[in-house]
Amino acid sequence: MTFKIDVTGNISPSLARVIDAEIKDRVGRNPPTLRVVLKAMNEGLVDRLIREGTIDADERENLFSEINALIEGYGGETLAQSFTKYRASENLAIVIQAEIDNPDAIQPVTLGSVLEAMRQGLVATLVGRGDIDPDEDETLVAEIEQLIKMNGPNALAEEFLP
């Protein structure tokens, strides 16, 4: 599963991919700080991403300069995810928007309340109306659960709309 990543303007798209890879590698553990990302980079994360074709080899030195500048400017204990913003896939955006538009929904709509609505049949309703593909159910649940792991259940759902 991949999320669309918006860069805050403070980092390059390549560093955003490095941060995203470290966040995914640490699922279930504390979110990485800038210092943790630098440590992972020094321990081979950048080299792995170059081998995978996720980033270009000629960006290697710039990535280290960039992360060091961020640490100098923001501090090593700043959460790395503060520099990226994850967006919902097209189908999850449809689910989120349906819950936002639901007059009976508890406001404000959060990631946790969207997951609960999904468990209560929102996805089935949207499939029945033809708004989303019936094969998307498990993927959508996994996607929202991942967003909740990264951002917490009380994060406003509308913040993840494309």
PDB file of C-alpha atoms in Angstrom:
ATOM      1  CA  MET A   1       0.000   0.000   0.000  1.00  0.00           C
ATOM      2  CA  THR A   2       1.312   3.415  -0.842  1.00  0.00           C
ATOM      3  CA  PHE A   3       0.151   6.806   0.270  1.00  0.00           C
ATOM      4  CA  LYS A   4       0.452   9.983  -1.659  1.00  0.00           C
ATOM      5  CA  ILE A   5       2.989  12.154   0.144  1.00  0.00           C
ATOM      6  CA  ASP A   6       2.854  15.938   0.220  1.00  0.00           C
ATOM      7  CA  VAL A   7       6.129  17.597   1.056  1.00  0.00           C
ATOM      8  CA  THR A   8       5.846  20.584   3.388  1.00  0.00           C
ATOM      9  CA  GLY A   9       8.233  22.644   1.292  1.00  0.00           C
ATOM     10  CA  ASN A  10      11.055  22.184   3.795  1.00  0.00           C
ATOM     11  CA  ILE A  11      12.432  19.000   2.232  1.00  0.00           C
ATOM     12  CA  SER A  12      13.115  17.481  -1.155  1.00  0.00           C
ATOM     13  CA  PRO A  13      10.892  14.736  -2.584  1.00  0.00           C
ATOM     14  CA  SER A  14      13.828  12.312  -2.220  1.00  0.00           C
ATOM     15  CA  LEU A  15      14.210  13.023   1.484  1.00  0.00           C
ATOM     16  CA  ALA A  16      10.453  12.591   1.831  1.00  0.00           C
ATOM     17  CA  ARG A  17      10.862   9.105   0.328  1.00  0.00           C
ATOM     18  CA  VAL A  18      13.679   8.347   2.806  1.00  0.00           C
ATOM     19  CA  ILE A  19      11.525   9.501   5.733  1.00  0.00           C
ATOM     20  CA  ASP A  20       8.564   7.511   4.410  1.00  0.00           C
ATOM     21  CA  ALA A  21      10.706   4.365   4.170  1.00  0.00           C
ATOM     22  CA  GLU A  22      11.920   4.783   7.757  1.00  0.00           C
ATOM     23  CA  ILE A  23       8.366   5.394   9.009  1.00  0.00           C
ATOM     24  CA  LYS A  24       7.224   2.194   7.277  1.00  0.00           C
ATOM     25  CA  ASP A  25      10.216   0.271   8.656  1.00  0.00           C
ATOM     26  CA  ARG A  26       9.273   1.381  12.181  1.00  0.00           C
ATOM     27  CA  VAL A  27       5.530   0.599  12.111  1.00  0.00           C
ATOM     28  CA  GLY A  28       4.493  -0.468  15.583  1.00  0.00           C
ATOM     29  CA  ARG A  29       7.356   1.432  17.213  1.00  0.00           C
ATOM     30  CA  ASN A  30       7.723   5.084  18.091  1.00  0.00           C
ATOM     31  CA  PRO A  31       7.694   7.342  15.041  1.00  0.00           C
ATOM     32  CA  PRO A  32      11.209   8.282  13.975  1.00  0.00           C
ATOM     33  CA  THR A  33      12.831  11.561  14.865  1.00  0.00           C
ATOM     34  CA  LEU A  34      15.188  13.349  12.491  1.00  0.00           C
ATOM     35  CA  ARG A  35      18.116  11.856  14.432  1.00  0.00           C
ATOM     36  CA  VAL A  36      16.693   8.334  14.030  1.00  0.00           C
ATOM     37  CA  VAL A  37      16.296   8.904  10.275  1.00  0.00           C
ATOM     38  CA  LEU A  38      19.930  10.061  10.049  1.00  0.00           C
ATOM     39  CA  LYS A  39      21.045   6.966  11.970  1.00  0.00           C
ATOM     40  CA  ALA A  40      19.052   4.733   9.590  1.00  0.00           C
ATOM     41  CA  MET A  41      20.566   6.578   6.633  1.00  0.00           C
ATOM     42  CA  ASN A  42      24.071   5.968   8.029  1.00  0.00           C
ATOM     43  CA  GLU A  43      23.209   2.294   8.556  1.00  0.00           C
ATOM     44  CA  GLY A  44      22.255   1.694   4.934  1.00  0.00           C
ATOM     45  CA  LEU A  45      18.733   3.039   4.363  1.00  0.00           C
ATOM     46  CA  VAL A  46      19.864   5.374   1.575  1.00  0.00           C
ATOM     47  CA  ASP A  47      21.890   2.636  -0.097  1.00  0.00           C
ATOM     48  CA  ARG A  48      18.896   0.284   0.022  1.00  0.00           C
ATOM     49  CA  LEU A  49      16.615   2.909  -1.520  1.00  0.00           C
ATOM     50  CA  ILE A  50      19.174   3.552  -4.261  1.00  0.00           C
ATOM     51  CA  ARG A  51      19.357  -0.197  -5.030  1.00  0.00           C
ATOM     52  CA  GLU A  52      15.543  -0.348  -5.129  1.00  0.00           C
ATOM     53  CA  GLY A  53      15.442   2.618  -7.507  1.00  0.00           C
ATOM     54  CA  THR A  54      13.430   4.731  -5.068  1.00  0.00           C
ATOM     55  CA  ILE A  55      16.014   7.510  -5.134  1.00  0.00           C
ATOM     56  CA  ASP A  56      18.860   8.349  -7.515  1.00  0.00           C
ATOM     57  CA  ALA A  57      22.450   7.585  -6.518  1.00  0.00           C
ATOM     58  CA  ASP A  58      23.534  11.117  -7.385  1.00  0.00           C
ATOM     59  CA  GLU A  59      21.273  12.460  -4.611  1.00  0.00           C
ATOM     60  CA  ARG A  60      23.075  10.553  -1.842  1.00  0.00           C
ATOM     61  CA  GLU A  61      25.343  13.358  -0.601  1.00  0.00           C
ATOM     62  CA  ASN A  62      22.602  15.976  -0.840  1.00  0.00           C
ATOM     63  CA  LEU A  63      20.311  13.821   1.306  1.00  0.00           C
ATOM     64  CA  PHE A  64      22.851  13.704   4.112  1.00  0.00           C
ATOM     65  CA  SER A  65      23.418  17.449   3.864  1.00  0.00           C
ATOM     66  CA  GLU A  66      19.687  18.043   3.883  1.00  0.00           C
ATOM     67  CA  ILE A  67      18.942  15.878   6.937  1.00  0.00           C
ATOM     68  CA  ASN A  68      21.866  17.447   8.816  1.00  0.00           C
ATOM     69  CA  ALA A  69      20.533  20.918   7.996  1.00  0.00           C
ATOM     70  CA  LEU A  70      17.095  19.914   9.291  1.00  0.00           C
ATOM     71  CA  ILE A  71      18.621  18.607  12.513  1.00  0.00           C
ATOM     72  CA  GLU A  72      20.562  21.835  12.898  1.00  0.00           C
ATOM     73  CA  GLY A  73      17.479  23.943  12.212  1.00  0.00           C
ATOM     74  CA  TYR A  74      14.784  21.968  14.020  1.00  0.00           C
ATOM     75  CA  GLY A  75      16.619  19.693  16.438  1.00  0.00           C
ATOM     76  CA  GLY A  76      17.313  15.985  16.293  1.00  0.00           C
ATOM     77  CA  GLU A  77      14.285  15.071  18.396  1.00  0.00           C
ATOM     78  CA  THR A  78      11.784  16.613  15.965  1.00  0.00           C
ATOM     79  CA  LEU A  79       9.477  13.978  14.509  1.00  0.00           C
ATOM     80  CA  ALA A  80      10.460  13.268  10.915  1.00  0.00           C
ATOM     81  CA  GLN A  81       6.823  12.884   9.869  1.00  0.00           C
ATOM     82  CA  SER A  82       6.361  16.587  10.628  1.00  0.00           C
ATOM     83  CA  PHE A  83       7.952  17.225   7.249  1.00  0.00           C
ATOM     84  CA  THR A  84       5.578  15.023   5.233  1.00  0.00           C
ATOM     85  CA  LYS A  85       1.829  14.739   4.960  1.00  0.00           C
ATOM     86  CA  TYR A  86       0.101  11.561   3.911  1.00  0.00           C
ATOM     87  CA  ARG A  87      -2.983  11.642   1.724  1.00  0.00           C
ATOM     88  CA  ALA A  88      -5.701   9.050   1.374  1.00  0.00           C
ATOM     89  CA  SER A  89      -6.010   7.009  -1.793  1.00  0.00           C
ATOM     90  CA  GLU A  90      -8.827   7.920  -4.161  1.00  0.00           C
ATOM     91  CA  ASN A  91     -11.127   5.219  -2.770  1.00  0.00           C
ATOM     92  CA  LEU A  92     -10.406   6.037   0.862  1.00  0.00           C
ATOM     93  CA  ALA A  93     -11.037   9.699   0.051  1.00  0.00           C
ATOM     94  CA  ILE A  94     -14.494   8.677  -1.198  1.00  0.00           C
ATOM     95  CA  VAL A  95     -15.122   6.869   2.102  1.00  0.00           C
ATOM     96  CA  ILE A  96     -13.888   9.808   4.174  1.00  0.00           C
ATOM     97  CA  GLN A  97     -15.960  12.301   2.183  1.00  0.00           C
ATOM     98  CA  ALA A  98     -19.058  10.111   2.545  1.00  0.00           C
ATOM     99  CA  GLU A  99     -18.615  10.124   6.326  1.00  0.00           C
ATOM    100  CA  ILE A 100     -17.996  13.874   6.380  1.00  0.00           C
ATOM    101  CA  ASP A 101     -21.185  14.377   4.344  1.00  0.00           C
ATOM    102  CA  ASN A 102     -23.188  12.026   6.608  1.00  0.00           C
ATOM    103  CA  PRO A 103     -25.542  14.217   8.667  1.00  0.00           C
ATOM    104  CA  ASP A 104     -25.611  11.542  11.387  1.00  0.00           C
ATOM    105  CA  ALA A 105     -21.829  11.339  11.736  1.00  0.00           C
ATOM    106  CA  ILE A 106     -20.229  12.462  14.958  1.00  0.00           C
ATOM    107  CA  GLN A 107     -18.422  15.714  14.237  1.00  0.00           C
ATOM    108  CA  PRO A 108     -15.628  16.354  13.755  1.00  0.00           C
ATOM    109  CA  VAL A 109     -14.944  13.268  11.658  1.00  0.00           C
ATOM    110  CA  THR A 110     -11.695  11.613  12.716  1.00  0.00           C
ATOM    111  CA  LEU A 111      -9.723   8.701  11.316  1.00  0.00           C
ATOM    112  CA  GLY A 112     -11.062   6.591  14.181  1.00  0.00           C
ATOM    113  CA  SER A 113     -14.679   7.511  13.475  1.00  0.00           C
ATOM    114  CA  VAL A 114     -14.190   6.740   9.768  1.00  0.00           C
ATOM    115  CA  LEU A 115     -12.823   3.295  10.667  1.00  0.00           C
ATOM    116  CA  GLU A 116     -15.815   2.720  12.940  1.00  0.00           C
ATOM    117  CA  ALA A 117     -18.208   3.788  10.161  1.00  0.00           C
ATOM    118  CA  MET A 118     -16.425   1.396   7.809  1.00  0.00           C
ATOM    119  CA  ARG A 119     -16.914  -1.410  10.315  1.00  0.00           C
ATOM    120  CA  GLN A 120     -20.596  -0.432  10.559  1.00  0.00           C
ATOM    121  CA  GLY A 121     -21.161  -0.857   6.808  1.00  0.00           C
ATOM    122  CA  LEU A 122     -20.148   2.406   5.147  1.00  0.00           C
ATOM    123  CA  VAL A 123     -17.959   0.618   2.601  1.00  0.00           C
ATOM    124  CA  ALA A 124     -20.749  -1.842   1.783  1.00  0.00           C
ATOM    125  CA  THR A 125     -23.098   1.088   1.200  1.00  0.00           C
ATOM    126  CA  LEU A 126     -20.612   2.756  -1.126  1.00  0.00           C
ATOM    127  CA  VAL A 127     -20.006  -0.517  -2.990  1.00  0.00           C
ATOM    128  CA  GLY A 128     -23.776  -0.953  -3.348  1.00  0.00           C
ATOM    129  CA  ARG A 129     -24.072   2.522  -4.870  1.00  0.00           C
ATOM    130  CA  GLY A 130     -21.200   1.759  -7.239  1.00  0.00           C
ATOM    131  CA  ASP A 131     -18.960   4.458  -5.766  1.00  0.00           C
ATOM    132  CA  ILE A 132     -16.098   2.052  -5.053  1.00  0.00           C
ATOM    133  CA  ASP A 133     -14.989  -1.382  -6.237  1.00  0.00           C
ATOM    134  CA  PRO A 134     -16.171  -4.323  -4.096  1.00  0.00           C
ATOM    135  CA  ASP A 135     -12.628  -5.727  -3.981  1.00  0.00           C
ATOM    136  CA  GLU A 136     -11.352  -2.654  -2.119  1.00  0.00           C
ATOM    137  CA  ASP A 137     -12.808  -3.472   1.326  1.00  0.00           C
ATOM    138  CA  GLU A 138      -9.724  -5.085   2.886  1.00  0.00           C
ATOM    139  CA  THR A 139      -7.352  -2.614   1.247  1.00  0.00           C
ATOM    140  CA  LEU A 140      -9.333   0.343   2.585  1.00  0.00           C
ATOM    141  CA  VAL A 141      -9.385  -1.031   6.120  1.00  0.00           C
ATOM    142  CA  ALA A 142      -5.626  -1.667   5.991  1.00  0.00           C
ATOM    143  CA  GLU A 143      -5.034   1.849   4.652  1.00  0.00           C
ATOM    144  CA  ILE A 144      -7.060   3.607   7.342  1.00  0.00           C
ATOM    145  CA  GLU A 145      -5.519   1.434  10.047  1.00  0.00           C
ATOM    146  CA  GLN A 146      -2.069   2.450   8.791  1.00  0.00           C
ATOM    147  CA  LEU A 147      -3.046   6.129   8.827  1.00  0.00           C
ATOM    148  CA  ILE A 148      -4.314   5.677  12.397  1.00  0.00           C
ATOM    149  CA  LYS A 149      -1.029   4.026  13.436  1.00  0.00           C
ATOM    150  CA  MET A 150       0.913   6.955  12.007  1.00  0.00           C
ATOM    151  CA  ASN A 151      -1.374   9.806  13.094  1.00  0.00           C
ATOM    152  CA  GLY A 152      -3.649   8.537  15.855  1.00  0.00           C
ATOM    153  CA  PRO A 153      -7.396   7.878  15.855  1.00  0.00           C
ATOM    154  CA  ASN A 154      -8.267  11.473  16.714  1.00  0.00           C
ATOM    155  CA  ALA A 155      -6.598  13.004  13.647  1.00  0.00           C
ATOM    156  CA  LEU A 156      -9.123  14.937  11.572  1.00  0.00           C
ATOM    157  CA  ALA A 157     -10.035  12.806   8.563  1.00  0.00           C
ATOM    158  CA  GLU A 158     -10.464  15.756   6.216  1.00  0.00           C
ATOM    159  CA  GLU A 159      -6.743  16.539   6.625  1.00  0.00           C
ATOM    160  CA  PHE A 160      -5.983  13.400   4.575  1.00  0.00           C
ATOM    161  CA  LEU A 161      -8.197  14.216   1.613  1.00  0.00           C
ATOM    162  CA  PRO A 162      -6.269  14.785  -1.629  1.00  0.00           C
TER     163      PRO A 162
END
